[in-house]
Coordinates of C-alpha atoms and ligand atoms in Angstrom, one line a residue:
M1 CA 144.8 37.5 37.7
M2 CA 145.4 39.4 34.3
T3 CA 149.2 40.7 34.3
K4 CA 150.0 44.2 33.9
P5 CA 150.9 45.7 30.4
H6 CA 154.9 46.1 30.8
I7 CA 155.5 49.6 28.7
L8 CA 159.0 50.7 28.1
A9 CA 159.2 54.6 27.9
I10 CA 162.1 56.8 26.4
P11 CA 161.9 60.1 26.7
Y12 CA 164.3 62.6 24.5
P13 CA 166.8 63.7 27.3
A14 CA 166.3 67.1 28.1
Q15 CA 163.9 68.7 30.6
G16 CA 160.9 70.0 28.6
H17 CA 160.6 66.2 27.4
V18 CA 161.2 63.8 30.5
I19 CA 158.6 66.0 32.8
P20 CA 155.2 65.5 30.3
T21 CA 157.0 61.7 29.4
M22 CA 156.6 61.1 33.0
E23 CA 153.6 62.7 33.5
L24 CA 152.0 60.1 30.5
C25 CA 153.6 57.4 32.1
L26 CA 151.8 58.2 35.9
C27 CA 148.8 58.3 34.1
L28 CA 149.7 54.8 32.4
V29 CA 150.7 53.8 35.9
K30 CA 147.2 55.1 37.5
H31 CA 145.6 53.0 34.9
G32 CA 146.7 49.5 35.7
C33 CA 150.2 49.4 33.6
K34 CA 153.7 48.6 34.4
V35 CA 156.4 51.1 33.5
T36 CA 160.5 51.1 32.9
F37 CA 161.2 54.4 32.4
V38 CA 164.6 54.6 30.6
N39 CA 166.6 58.5 31.3
T40 CA 170.1 58.7 30.5
E41 CA 172.5 58.3 33.2
F42 CA 173.3 61.3 33.9
N43 CA 169.8 62.7 33.6
H44 CA 168.7 59.7 36.3
N45 CA 171.2 60.5 39.0
R46 CA 169.6 64.5 38.6
I47 CA 166.3 63.6 38.7
I48 CA 167.1 61.0 41.4
K49 CA 168.5 64.1 43.2
S50 CA 166.2 66.3 43.2
M51 CA 163.4 64.3 44.0
S52 CA 161.6 65.6 47.0
E53 CA 159.8 62.4 47.9
A54 CA 159.6 59.0 47.0
D55 CA 157.9 58.6 44.1
N56 CA 158.5 54.8 43.6
V57 CA 155.6 54.2 41.6
M58 CA 157.8 53.7 38.2
N59 CA 160.8 51.7 37.7
L60 CA 163.5 54.3 36.9
V61 CA 166.3 52.8 35.1
S62 CA 169.5 54.5 33.0
V63 CA 171.4 54.1 30.0
P64 CA 174.9 55.8 29.3
D65 CA 174.6 59.0 27.0
G66 CA 177.7 58.6 25.7
L67 CA 179.4 61.0 26.9
G68 CA 182.3 61.3 29.4
V69 CA 181.8 62.5 33.1
E70 CA 182.8 65.8 32.6
E71 CA 181.5 66.4 29.1
D72 CA 178.9 69.5 28.6
R73 CA 175.6 68.2 28.3
N74 CA 174.3 71.6 27.1
D75 CA 176.2 71.3 24.1
T76 CA 173.5 70.3 22.0
K77 CA 175.2 68.8 18.8
K78 CA 177.7 66.5 21.1
L79 CA 174.6 65.2 23.0
A80 CA 172.5 64.3 20.3
E81 CA 175.1 62.9 18.4
A82 CA 176.8 60.6 21.3
V83 CA 173.1 59.8 22.2
F84 CA 171.9 58.7 18.8
K85 CA 174.6 56.5 18.5
V86 CA 175.2 54.9 21.6
V87 CA 171.8 54.6 23.3
P88 CA 170.2 52.6 20.7
G89 CA 172.3 49.8 21.8
K90 CA 172.1 50.0 25.3
V91 CA 168.2 50.1 25.0
E92 CA 168.1 47.1 22.8
A93 CA 170.1 45.4 25.1
L94 CA 167.8 46.4 28.1
I95 CA 164.5 45.1 26.2
R96 CA 166.0 42.1 25.5
K97 CA 167.4 41.4 29.3
I98 CA 164.0 42.2 30.7
N99 CA 162.2 39.7 28.2
E100 CA 164.4 37.0 28.3
S101 CA 161.9 36.2 31.7
D102 CA 158.9 35.0 30.5
E103 CA 156.6 37.4 33.6
N104 CA 157.6 40.7 32.9
R105 CA 158.1 41.1 29.2
V106 CA 158.0 44.6 27.8
S107 CA 155.5 44.7 25.3
C108 CA 155.0 48.2 24.4
V109 CA 158.0 50.8 23.7
I110 CA 156.5 54.5 24.2
A111 CA 159.4 56.8 22.2
D112 CA 159.5 60.3 22.2
E113 CA 158.8 61.1 18.5
N114 CA 162.0 62.8 17.8
L115 CA 163.5 59.2 18.7
G116 CA 162.6 57.7 15.5
W117 CA 165.1 55.1 16.0
A118 CA 163.7 53.6 19.0
L119 CA 160.2 53.0 17.2
D120 CA 162.6 51.3 14.2
L121 CA 163.5 49.0 17.4
A122 CA 160.4 48.4 18.9
K123 CA 159.2 47.1 15.5
K124 CA 162.3 44.7 15.1
L125 CA 161.6 43.3 18.2
G126 CA 158.3 42.6 17.5
L127 CA 156.7 45.0 20.2
Q128 CA 153.8 47.9 20.2
R129 CA 155.0 51.4 19.0
V130 CA 153.8 54.6 20.4
A131 CA 155.3 58.1 19.5
F132 CA 154.6 60.8 22.1
W133 CA 155.2 64.7 20.5
T134 CA 155.5 66.5 23.8
A135 CA 155.1 70.0 21.5
S136 CA 152.3 71.4 19.7
A137 CA 150.7 69.3 17.1
A138 CA 151.2 72.3 15.0
S139 CA 154.9 72.0 15.1
L140 CA 154.8 68.4 14.3
A141 CA 152.8 68.9 11.6
M142 CA 155.7 71.2 10.6
M143 CA 157.6 68.7 10.5
F144 CA 155.9 66.5 8.4
N145 CA 155.8 69.1 5.9
V146 CA 159.4 69.4 5.6
P147 CA 159.7 67.6 2.4
K148 CA 157.2 69.3 0.8
L149 CA 158.9 72.7 1.6
V150 CA 162.0 71.3 0.2
D151 CA 159.8 70.3 -3.3
D152 CA 158.7 74.0 -3.2
G153 CA 161.9 75.5 -2.9
I154 CA 161.6 77.3 0.6
V155 CA 164.3 75.2 1.8
G156 CA 167.3 73.6 -0.1
N157 CA 168.8 70.0 0.0
N158 CA 170.5 70.5 2.9
G159 CA 168.0 72.0 5.2
E160 CA 169.5 76.0 3.9
I161 CA 166.5 78.6 3.9
L162 CA 166.3 79.6 0.6
K163 CA 163.0 81.9 0.6
K164 CA 162.5 84.1 4.0
Q165 CA 159.0 83.8 3.9
S166 CA 156.3 83.2 6.4
I167 CA 154.5 79.4 5.7
K168 CA 151.0 78.4 6.6
L169 CA 149.8 75.0 6.6
L170 CA 146.1 75.4 7.5
P171 CA 143.9 78.6 7.8
L172 CA 143.6 79.1 11.4
M173 CA 146.7 77.6 12.4
P174 CA 149.4 80.2 13.3
D175 CA 151.9 80.7 10.5
M176 CA 155.8 80.4 10.8
N177 CA 158.5 82.4 9.6
S178 CA 160.7 79.8 7.6
T179 CA 163.9 81.0 9.2
D180 CA 162.4 79.7 12.4
L181 CA 162.5 76.1 11.5
L182 CA 164.0 74.0 14.0
W183 CA 167.3 72.9 12.3
N184 CA 167.9 76.4 11.7
C185 CA 167.7 78.3 15.0
F186 CA 171.4 76.0 15.6
S187 CA 174.1 78.5 15.1
D188 CA 176.3 75.5 14.5
P189 CA 176.0 74.0 10.7
G190 CA 176.9 70.6 11.6
L191 CA 173.8 70.4 14.1
Q192 CA 171.9 72.3 11.7
R193 CA 172.2 69.5 9.1
F194 CA 172.4 66.8 11.6
V195 CA 168.4 68.0 12.6
F196 CA 167.7 68.6 9.3
D197 CA 168.3 65.3 8.1
L198 CA 167.0 63.8 11.5
A199 CA 163.5 65.2 10.2
F200 CA 163.4 63.0 7.3
K201 CA 164.5 59.8 8.9
N202 CA 161.9 60.6 11.5
N203 CA 159.1 61.1 9.5
E204 CA 159.9 57.4 8.0
S205 CA 160.0 55.9 11.8
V206 CA 157.1 57.3 12.7
K207 CA 154.8 55.7 10.1
A208 CA 155.7 52.5 11.8
A209 CA 154.2 54.1 15.5
E210 CA 150.5 52.8 15.7
W211 CA 149.8 55.3 17.6
I212 CA 150.9 58.9 17.5
I213 CA 149.6 61.0 20.8
C214 CA 150.3 64.6 21.6
N215 CA 150.3 66.3 25.0
S216 CA 147.7 69.0 23.5
S217 CA 144.1 69.1 23.3
Q218 CA 141.7 69.3 20.5
V219 CA 140.2 72.6 21.8
M220 CA 143.5 74.3 21.4
E221 CA 144.5 73.0 18.0
N222 CA 141.4 71.8 16.6
E223 CA 142.5 72.5 12.7
V224 CA 145.4 70.4 12.8
F225 CA 144.0 67.6 14.5
A226 CA 141.2 67.5 11.9
A227 CA 143.8 67.8 9.1
Y228 CA 146.2 64.8 10.7
P229 CA 143.5 62.3 12.5
K230 CA 146.8 60.1 13.4
L231 CA 147.9 62.5 15.6
I232 CA 145.7 61.6 18.9
P233 CA 145.8 64.8 21.7
I234 CA 145.7 63.3 25.2
G235 CA 146.7 66.1 27.2
P236 CA 147.1 68.7 28.9
L237 CA 148.5 65.3 31.1
L238 CA 149.4 67.1 34.1
A239 CA 145.3 68.8 34.6
S240 CA 144.3 65.0 33.9
N241 CA 146.8 63.9 36.5
R242 CA 147.9 64.9 39.6
L243 CA 147.7 69.0 39.3
G244 CA 150.9 70.6 40.8
K245 CA 152.9 67.2 41.2
T246 CA 155.4 67.2 38.7
S247 CA 158.0 64.5 38.4
G248 CA 161.5 64.0 36.6
H249 CA 162.8 67.6 37.6
F250 CA 166.6 68.2 36.7
W251 CA 166.7 71.0 39.6
R252 CA 165.6 71.2 42.9
E253 CA 162.3 73.2 43.2
D254 CA 162.5 76.1 45.4
T255 CA 159.1 75.5 47.4
D256 CA 160.0 78.9 49.5
C257 CA 158.6 81.3 46.7
L258 CA 155.0 79.4 47.6
K259 CA 154.9 81.0 51.2
W260 CA 155.9 84.4 49.7
L261 CA 153.3 84.1 46.9
D262 CA 150.9 83.4 50.2
Q263 CA 151.6 86.9 51.1
Q264 CA 150.9 88.8 47.8
P265 CA 147.6 90.1 46.9
L266 CA 145.1 88.2 44.8
N267 CA 145.9 87.9 40.9
S268 CA 149.1 90.5 41.2
V269 CA 152.4 88.7 40.6
I270 CA 154.0 88.5 37.5
Y271 CA 155.9 85.2 37.2
V272 CA 158.8 85.4 35.0
A273 CA 160.3 81.7 33.7
F274 CA 162.0 81.2 30.6
G275 CA 162.1 77.3 30.4
S276 CA 165.2 75.0 31.1
H277 CA 167.4 76.1 28.2
T278 CA 166.9 79.8 27.3
I279 CA 170.3 81.7 27.7
F280 CA 170.1 85.7 28.4
D281 CA 172.7 87.7 27.3
M282 CA 173.8 90.7 29.8
A283 CA 172.1 93.3 28.1
E284 CA 168.7 91.9 27.4
F285 CA 168.9 90.5 31.1
Q286 CA 169.5 93.8 32.8
E287 CA 166.9 95.0 30.7
L288 CA 164.3 92.7 31.7
A289 CA 165.3 93.1 35.4
L290 CA 164.9 97.0 35.1
G291 CA 161.8 96.4 33.3
L292 CA 160.3 94.3 36.1
E293 CA 161.5 96.8 38.6
L294 CA 159.5 99.8 36.5
T295 CA 155.9 97.4 36.6
N296 CA 155.9 98.6 40.7
R297 CA 153.8 94.7 40.8
P298 CA 155.3 91.9 42.6
F299 CA 157.3 89.4 40.3
L300 CA 158.4 85.9 40.9
W301 CA 161.8 84.8 38.5
V302 CA 163.7 82.5 37.8
V303 CA 166.7 82.8 37.2
R304 CA 168.7 79.1 36.5
Q305 CA 172.0 78.1 36.7
G306 CA 173.5 79.2 33.3
F307 CA 170.7 81.5 32.3
I308 CA 172.8 84.4 31.7
E309 CA 176.0 83.9 29.8
E310 CA 178.4 86.0 31.9
A311 CA 179.0 87.9 35.1
A312 CA 179.4 86.9 38.7
N313 CA 176.5 89.1 39.7
P314 CA 174.4 90.3 36.3
Y315 CA 172.2 92.4 38.6
P316 CA 172.1 95.9 37.6
E317 CA 173.6 98.3 40.7
G318 CA 171.6 98.4 43.4
F319 CA 168.4 96.1 42.1
I320 CA 168.2 93.3 44.3
D321 CA 167.8 95.9 47.1
R322 CA 165.7 97.8 45.7
I323 CA 162.9 95.3 44.4
R324 CA 163.9 93.0 47.9
N325 CA 159.9 94.0 49.1
R326 CA 158.0 93.1 46.1
G327 CA 160.7 91.0 44.0
R328 CA 161.4 87.1 44.4
L329 CA 164.2 85.2 42.8
V330 CA 164.8 81.7 42.9
E331 CA 166.8 79.1 40.8
W332 CA 163.9 76.5 40.0
A333 CA 159.9 77.1 41.1
P334 CA 158.0 74.5 41.3
Q335 CA 156.0 75.9 38.4
Q336 CA 152.7 73.9 38.7
K337 CA 152.5 74.9 41.7
V338 CA 153.3 78.6 41.3
L339 CA 150.7 78.7 38.0
A340 CA 148.0 77.5 40.3
H341 CA 148.3 79.9 42.7
P342 CA 145.8 82.6 43.7
S343 CA 148.2 85.8 43.8
L344 CA 149.1 85.0 39.9
G345 CA 148.4 87.7 37.5
C346 CA 150.3 86.7 34.5
F347 CA 152.6 84.7 32.9
L348 CA 155.8 86.4 31.2
S349 CA 157.2 82.8 29.7
H350 CA 159.5 81.9 26.6
C351 CA 156.3 79.9 25.5
G352 CA 157.5 76.5 25.8
W353 CA 154.9 74.3 25.1
N354 CA 155.0 72.9 28.5
S355 CA 154.7 75.9 30.0
T356 CA 152.1 77.6 27.4
I357 CA 149.7 74.7 28.3
E358 CA 150.4 74.9 31.9
G359 CA 149.7 78.7 31.8
V360 CA 146.4 78.0 30.4
C361 CA 145.5 75.1 32.4
N362 CA 145.9 77.8 35.7
G363 CA 143.9 80.4 33.1
L364 CA 146.5 82.9 32.7
P365 CA 146.7 85.7 30.6
F366 CA 150.7 85.7 29.0
L367 CA 153.6 88.2 28.1
C368 CA 155.2 86.1 25.2
W369 CA 158.9 86.4 25.1
P370 CA 159.6 83.3 22.6
Y371 CA 163.1 82.7 21.2
F372 CA 163.5 79.3 19.5
A373 CA 161.7 77.5 16.7
D374 CA 158.2 76.5 17.7
Q375 CA 158.0 78.9 20.3
F376 CA 157.4 81.4 18.2
F377 CA 154.5 79.2 17.2
D378 CA 152.8 79.1 20.6
K379 CA 153.1 82.5 20.7
S380 CA 151.0 82.9 17.7
Y381 CA 148.7 80.8 19.3
I382 CA 148.3 82.8 22.3
C383 CA 148.2 86.5 21.3
D384 CA 146.5 85.5 17.4
V385 CA 144.3 82.2 17.9
W386 CA 143.5 82.0 21.7
K387 CA 144.0 86.0 22.3
T388 CA 145.2 85.2 25.9
G389 CA 148.7 87.5 25.7
L390 CA 150.5 89.7 24.2
G391 CA 154.2 89.6 22.7
F392 CA 157.2 92.4 23.0
D393 CA 158.1 94.5 20.4
R394 CA 161.8 94.6 19.9
N395 CA 163.7 98.2 19.7
E396 CA 166.1 99.3 17.1
N397 CA 168.9 97.5 18.7
G398 CA 166.9 94.2 18.6
I399 CA 166.3 94.3 22.2
I400 CA 163.2 94.5 24.7
G401 CA 163.4 97.3 26.0
R402 CA 162.3 98.0 29.8
Q403 CA 159.7 100.7 29.1
E404 CA 158.3 97.9 26.4
I405 CA 158.0 95.6 29.4
K406 CA 156.3 97.8 31.9
N407 CA 153.7 99.2 28.4
K408 CA 152.9 95.9 27.8
V409 CA 152.6 94.5 31.5
E410 CA 150.3 97.5 31.9
Q411 CA 148.1 96.6 29.2
L412 CA 147.8 93.3 29.6
F413 CA 146.6 94.1 33.4
G414 CA 144.8 97.1 32.2
D415 CA 142.5 94.8 29.7
E416 CA 140.4 92.5 31.5
N417 CA 139.4 90.6 28.1
F418 CA 142.5 88.9 28.4
K419 CA 142.0 87.2 31.6
A420 CA 138.3 86.4 30.7
R421 CA 139.3 84.7 27.8
A422 CA 142.0 82.9 29.7
V423 CA 139.6 81.6 31.9
D424 CA 136.9 80.6 29.1
L425 CA 140.0 78.7 27.5
Q426 CA 140.9 76.9 30.6
A427 CA 137.3 75.7 31.1
E428 CA 137.2 74.2 27.8
V429 CA 140.5 72.8 28.2
L430 CA 139.7 71.5 31.4
S431 CA 136.5 69.7 30.1
S432 CA 138.5 67.8 27.8
V433 CA 140.5 66.0 30.1
K434 CA 137.4 65.0 32.4
R435 CA 134.9 62.0 31.9
G436 CA 133.3 62.1 28.4
G437 CA 135.9 65.0 27.1
S438 CA 138.0 64.3 23.7
S439 CA 141.3 64.0 25.5
Y440 CA 139.6 61.8 28.0
Q441 CA 138.6 59.3 25.5
N442 CA 141.5 59.2 23.5
F443 CA 143.5 58.5 26.4
S444 CA 141.0 55.6 27.4
S445 CA 141.1 54.0 23.9
F446 CA 144.9 54.1 23.8
V447 CA 145.0 52.4 27.5
N448 CA 142.3 49.7 26.3
W449 CA 144.5 49.2 22.9
I450 CA 147.5 48.4 25.1
K451 CA 146.1 46.3 27.7
A452 CA 144.5 44.3 24.5
K453 CA 147.4 44.0 22.6
N454 CA 149.2 42.6 25.9
Ligands
UDP1 N1 159.8 74.5 35.1 C1 159.6 74.0 36.3 N2 160.4 75.1 36.9 C2 161.2 76.5 36.8 C3 160.9 76.4 35.2 C4 160.5 75.3 34.5 O1 159.5 73.0 36.8 O2 161.3 77.4 37.3 C5 159.0 73.2 34.2 C6 157.9 73.9 33.5 O3 156.6 73.3 34.3 C7 157.8 72.7 32.5 C8 159.1 72.6 31.7 O4 160.1 73.0 33.3 O5 157.1 71.7 32.8 C9 159.6 73.5 30.5 O6 159.5 73.3 29.7 P1 159.2 74.2 28.3 O7 158.5 73.0 27.4 O8 158.3 75.5 29.0 O9 160.5 74.8 27.9 P2 161.3 74.3 27.7 O10 162.5 74.1 28.9 O11 161.5 73.3 26.8 O12 162.6 75.3 26.7

């Protein structure tokens, strides 16, 4: 019997990276590969704790992230520096150990594109190299263009934004404000510099990758894939895998909200979720709460631990009592199942790429509330390119006010074209992961390549 190709997969240690990388690996397991999935110890322990069912199709292993037990993993700078210093050596030792035996040898490394060092390491060890990009292909194209932005005098040699302007790489690709470039979204100057330098390093390392695969679909970003033929869309992965059942969560999913959804009218519920990172300040949190109340519609709102900066009880006075009959608050939702529920009417989202594609796969219109880097890009796709959603306007104090929230909710529900376009896009995107579709074919070629090189 032919031995299964053994893949070592390394996600960037953040929730929005671990989930899609796990989905990719579950697809590979289904297609006859063996996967060793490397998390940091900290994330590994959280994932194991949050798993509700034994999902032992992969070998889940862990390496230390270089931080002490008590140190704050939300400190992006600390985490990134520790991860880049400590994890490479640990992963190298892990691969060498596995490959001491002749039977079980790792033949291929799949690494998050942000971890260029893992691609360099794989090259050094003579292994196949695959870079996986978990955000939009457009945002990777933007990273590829960072040296050009420096040459054009838009960005300085240390990453400082010299010209505040919108950047448009391709005619139909959404433009991005130079101030929304990834590193510029961090407030710490040291972290800005670290992330800026990393873009150059990763651009070099990714040249060693034999495949650069993206959790996107040609249907969603046709022009980008045409201009960057090395980027191969194989997504949306969840839709091609096991719709509704995700892995790799850092928090335990509150499945009771699904029963609550069962009791709501068709296409009525506003699902409100801002991914795994967003932190609101008190003023915007309260406006959001009051805005949802004003809509008079049922809503399901994810208020993650740490979502709000201060205060033991951040809700407006009396809010919880007043919304009891039509609002539901959860700390972490089974988002895939929620989005697929027939009661859902729209997705009020921060437009992280995973949330974006998950909403698209379920034919949902969006209300867009981006706050960081590529989320502005994703918002432009939704509002300007696919025309399946609306953004919010900020008031003179820079806040999205309650009335604005109510108005946009009414506008979205009041115009059935949003839903109609969302359903059309859903059909096209889902057909790309079905037999014969572009992502399906790309994924098949990819798996065949892994097997042939084994
Ligand atoms: N997610 C979830 N439950 C929640 C909120 C988010 O399962 O209550 C999942 C969501 O389905 C997505 C991921 O967490 O797969 C968030 O990724 P995204 O790229 O949208 O945002 P990020 O967390 O990276 O900002």
